[in-house]
Coordinates of C-alpha atoms in Angstrom, one line a residue:
M1 CA 46.4 -27.2 -34.0
S2 CA 47.5 -23.9 -35.2
N3 CA 51.2 -23.6 -35.6
N4 CA 51.3 -20.3 -33.5
N5 CA 50.7 -22.8 -30.3
Y6 CA 54.2 -24.2 -30.1
S7 CA 57.2 -23.2 -28.0
K8 CA 59.5 -20.4 -29.3
D9 CA 62.4 -22.7 -29.2
W10 CA 60.7 -25.1 -31.4
Q11 CA 60.4 -25.4 -35.3
S12 CA 57.3 -26.6 -37.2
I13 CA 57.4 -28.6 -40.5
S14 CA 56.1 -25.0 -42.1
D15 CA 59.1 -23.4 -40.9
I16 CA 61.5 -26.1 -42.0
I17 CA 60.1 -26.2 -45.4
Q18 CA 60.4 -22.5 -45.7
S19 CA 64.1 -22.4 -44.6
T20 CA 64.9 -25.5 -46.4
Y21 CA 63.0 -24.6 -49.9
K22 CA 63.1 -20.8 -49.7
S23 CA 62.0 -19.6 -53.1
K24 CA 62.9 -22.6 -55.1
H25 CA 60.9 -25.9 -55.2
V26 CA 63.9 -28.0 -54.6
P27 CA 66.0 -28.4 -51.8
H28 CA 69.4 -26.9 -51.5
N29 CA 72.4 -29.8 -52.3
T30 CA 75.0 -28.9 -49.7
N31 CA 77.0 -32.2 -49.8
I32 CA 80.4 -32.1 -50.4
L33 CA 81.7 -35.2 -52.2
T34 CA 85.1 -36.6 -50.9
G35 CA 86.3 -38.1 -54.5
F36 CA 86.3 -41.7 -53.0
H37 CA 83.3 -43.2 -54.6
P38 CA 82.6 -46.0 -52.1
I39 CA 82.5 -43.5 -49.3
D40 CA 80.5 -41.1 -51.3
E41 CA 78.0 -43.8 -52.3
L42 CA 77.5 -44.9 -48.7
T43 CA 77.6 -41.2 -46.9
H44 CA 76.4 -39.2 -49.9
G45 CA 79.6 -36.9 -49.0
L46 CA 80.1 -34.5 -46.1
Q47 CA 77.3 -33.1 -44.8
I48 CA 77.3 -29.5 -43.9
G49 CA 76.6 -28.9 -40.0
Q50 CA 77.7 -32.7 -39.2
L51 CA 80.6 -34.1 -37.8
P52 CA 82.0 -37.1 -39.3
A53 CA 85.2 -39.0 -38.0
I54 CA 88.1 -41.2 -39.5
I55 CA 89.5 -43.2 -36.8
G56 CA 92.4 -46.0 -37.1
R57 CA 95.3 -47.2 -35.3
P58 CA 98.7 -45.1 -35.4
H59 CA 100.8 -45.2 -38.7
M60 CA 97.5 -46.7 -41.0
G61 CA 97.9 -43.3 -43.2
K62 CA 94.9 -41.4 -41.8
T63 CA 97.0 -38.0 -42.6
D64 CA 97.6 -38.9 -46.1
F65 CA 93.9 -40.0 -46.6
V66 CA 92.6 -36.7 -45.1
L67 CA 95.2 -35.1 -47.7
S68 CA 93.8 -36.8 -50.3
M69 CA 90.5 -36.0 -49.3
M70 CA 91.1 -32.5 -49.0
R71 CA 93.1 -32.7 -52.5
N72 CA 89.7 -33.7 -54.4
I73 CA 87.3 -31.4 -52.8
A74 CA 89.9 -28.5 -53.5
F75 CA 89.9 -29.4 -57.2
R76 CA 86.0 -29.9 -57.3
Y77 CA 84.8 -27.2 -55.4
N78 CA 87.7 -25.0 -54.3
L79 CA 86.0 -24.4 -50.9
P80 CA 87.7 -22.5 -48.4
T81 CA 89.0 -24.8 -45.9
L82 CA 91.0 -24.7 -42.8
Y83 CA 93.4 -27.6 -41.9
Y84 CA 94.9 -28.1 -38.3
N85 CA 97.4 -30.4 -37.5
P86 CA 100.0 -29.0 -34.8
M87 CA 102.5 -32.0 -35.6
M88 CA 102.9 -30.8 -39.5
V89 CA 105.5 -28.2 -40.3
L90 CA 104.6 -26.2 -43.5
E91 CA 107.2 -27.6 -45.9
S92 CA 106.2 -30.8 -44.8
F93 CA 102.7 -30.3 -45.8
L94 CA 103.3 -28.7 -49.0
Y95 CA 105.4 -31.5 -50.0
R96 CA 103.0 -34.1 -48.9
V97 CA 100.2 -32.5 -50.8
L98 CA 102.1 -32.2 -53.8
A99 CA 103.3 -35.9 -53.7
N100 CA 99.8 -36.8 -53.6
D101 CA 98.9 -35.0 -56.3
I102 CA 101.6 -36.2 -58.6
N103 CA 102.4 -39.7 -57.3
I104 CA 106.0 -38.9 -56.6
P105 CA 107.1 -40.4 -53.2
F106 CA 107.3 -37.8 -50.5
K107 CA 111.0 -38.7 -49.6
K108 CA 112.0 -38.3 -53.3
I109 CA 110.7 -34.6 -53.0
W110 CA 111.8 -34.0 -49.2
N111 CA 115.7 -35.1 -50.4
N112 CA 115.7 -33.2 -53.5
E113 CA 116.3 -36.4 -55.7
L114 CA 113.8 -35.5 -58.7
D115 CA 114.9 -35.6 -62.1
L116 CA 114.2 -32.9 -64.9
N117 CA 111.0 -34.2 -65.9
E118 CA 109.8 -34.8 -62.5
S119 CA 110.8 -31.1 -61.2
E120 CA 108.9 -29.9 -64.1
T121 CA 105.7 -32.1 -62.8
L122 CA 106.0 -30.6 -59.4
I123 CA 106.2 -26.9 -60.6
G124 CA 103.1 -27.6 -62.8
S125 CA 101.6 -28.9 -59.5
M126 CA 102.6 -26.0 -57.5
D127 CA 100.9 -23.7 -60.1
K128 CA 97.6 -25.9 -60.0
W129 CA 97.5 -25.1 -56.0
E130 CA 98.2 -21.6 -56.0
D131 CA 94.6 -20.7 -56.3
K132 CA 93.4 -23.1 -53.9
K133 CA 91.5 -21.7 -50.8
I134 CA 93.2 -23.8 -48.4
F135 CA 94.6 -22.6 -45.1
L136 CA 96.9 -24.1 -42.4
E137 CA 96.6 -24.1 -38.3
L138 CA 99.7 -25.5 -37.2
D139 CA 99.9 -24.0 -33.8
E140 CA 100.4 -26.9 -31.0
K141 CA 99.1 -24.8 -28.3
L142 CA 96.0 -24.1 -29.4
T143 CA 92.9 -25.1 -27.0
I144 CA 89.4 -26.2 -28.3
E145 CA 88.2 -22.8 -27.6
D146 CA 91.3 -21.2 -29.8
I147 CA 90.4 -23.4 -32.7
C148 CA 86.6 -22.6 -32.5
Y149 CA 87.4 -18.9 -32.1
R150 CA 90.1 -19.0 -35.2
T151 CA 87.6 -21.1 -37.1
E152 CA 84.9 -18.3 -36.5
E153 CA 87.1 -15.8 -37.5
G154 CA 87.9 -17.7 -40.6
S155 CA 84.2 -18.2 -41.4
K156 CA 83.6 -14.5 -41.1
N157 CA 86.9 -13.2 -43.1
N158 CA 87.7 -16.2 -45.4
G159 CA 84.4 -17.9 -45.8
I160 CA 85.4 -21.2 -44.3
K161 CA 83.2 -23.8 -45.0
L162 CA 85.1 -27.3 -44.1
L163 CA 87.6 -27.9 -41.1
F164 CA 89.9 -30.8 -40.9
V165 CA 91.0 -31.6 -37.5
D166 CA 93.9 -34.1 -37.6
Y167 CA 94.0 -35.1 -35.1
V168 CA 91.6 -34.6 -32.2
Q169 CA 94.0 -36.0 -29.3
L170 CA 96.5 -33.3 -30.2
I171 CA 94.2 -30.4 -28.7
N172 CA 95.8 -28.9 -26.2
S173 CA 93.7 -29.9 -23.0
P174 CA 94.5 -30.6 -19.5
Q175 CA 92.1 -33.2 -19.6
N176 CA 93.0 -35.2 -22.7
E177 CA 93.9 -38.6 -21.4
T178 CA 91.0 -40.9 -22.3
D179 CA 88.3 -41.1 -25.0
E180 CA 85.9 -39.9 -22.2
D181 CA 87.9 -36.9 -21.7
L182 CA 87.2 -35.9 -25.3
L183 CA 83.7 -36.0 -25.1
P184 CA 83.6 -32.2 -24.2
I185 CA 85.9 -31.3 -27.4
I186 CA 83.5 -33.4 -29.6
L187 CA 80.5 -31.4 -28.4
K188 CA 82.2 -28.1 -28.9
F189 CA 83.1 -28.9 -32.7
K190 CA 79.1 -30.3 -33.1
N191 CA 78.1 -26.8 -31.9
L192 CA 80.5 -25.2 -34.1
A193 CA 79.6 -27.0 -37.0
R194 CA 75.9 -26.1 -36.5
K195 CA 76.6 -22.4 -35.9
L196 CA 78.6 -21.9 -38.6
N197 CA 77.1 -24.1 -41.0
I198 CA 80.1 -25.6 -41.8
A199 CA 81.4 -29.6 -42.2
I200 CA 84.1 -30.6 -39.9
V201 CA 86.2 -33.7 -40.2
L202 CA 87.7 -34.9 -37.0
V203 CA 90.7 -37.5 -37.3
S204 CA 90.9 -39.7 -34.3
R205 CA 93.7 -42.5 -33.3
Y206 CA 93.0 -45.7 -31.7
N207 CA 95.3 -47.8 -29.5
P208 CA 93.5 -50.9 -28.6
T209 CA 93.9 -52.2 -25.2
S210 CA 94.8 -55.9 -24.4
E211 CA 91.2 -56.7 -24.1
N212 CA 90.2 -55.6 -27.5
I213 CA 93.1 -55.8 -29.6
A214 CA 91.7 -58.7 -31.5
I215 CA 89.3 -56.8 -32.8
F216 CA 91.8 -55.1 -35.2
E217 CA 94.0 -58.4 -35.9
G218 CA 92.9 -60.7 -38.5
K219 CA 89.9 -59.2 -39.5
R220 CA 88.4 -55.7 -40.6
P221 CA 86.6 -54.0 -37.8
L222 CA 83.0 -54.1 -37.6
L223 CA 80.7 -50.8 -37.0
Y224 CA 79.7 -51.8 -33.6
E225 CA 83.3 -52.3 -32.8
I226 CA 84.5 -49.0 -33.7
K227 CA 81.8 -47.6 -31.8
E228 CA 83.6 -49.3 -28.7
I229 CA 86.6 -46.5 -29.1
G230 CA 84.5 -44.0 -27.0
S231 CA 82.9 -40.7 -27.3
I232 CA 83.7 -40.3 -31.2
D233 CA 80.8 -42.3 -33.2

């Protein structure tokens, strides 16, 4: 059967080969390694055009984990990255990133309790971060449409290739009460990742109900249990 006989919206294997290989004989590796080896071995890193999610209960260190991942990626690739967190203030973001980088407690930096050696280490870390292409979006009033628009503008003007959303329940929406209400937001992020050819990492909180709280007490959650959270999987 000829390749000319398929719908205009379909792609043949010939189209895929041409778009993937182009003039080379090996596929382009678009994986972004996170620097966390167990995760990279399992997932082969973040995939351009996909939408992985980091899910955890409140106060379990999700933001610090994301900032560590962002640091690893910045120093390995220096990819233009957009970080969205409407609960964060600029100074707090900076100190948390630096604390993560130099292994000095955040509170010690925040309270200006560093000794001379620690102060010099902090300044050295600041120097390393100055050329990193990380952009912040901290406006708490943004809707999903606003975030998508600003990310598109960032892709055009700054070459954004990676977006962290920390966390998805904080996006301003009149219908953002349950996991089911998040589905339209998730779908818009999926479409955005594919449209811009970027990776988007969503952070989501999970507050277990009385019926399923036993899932997280006394044992690690299993994959099928986490998927019960709702629209994020």
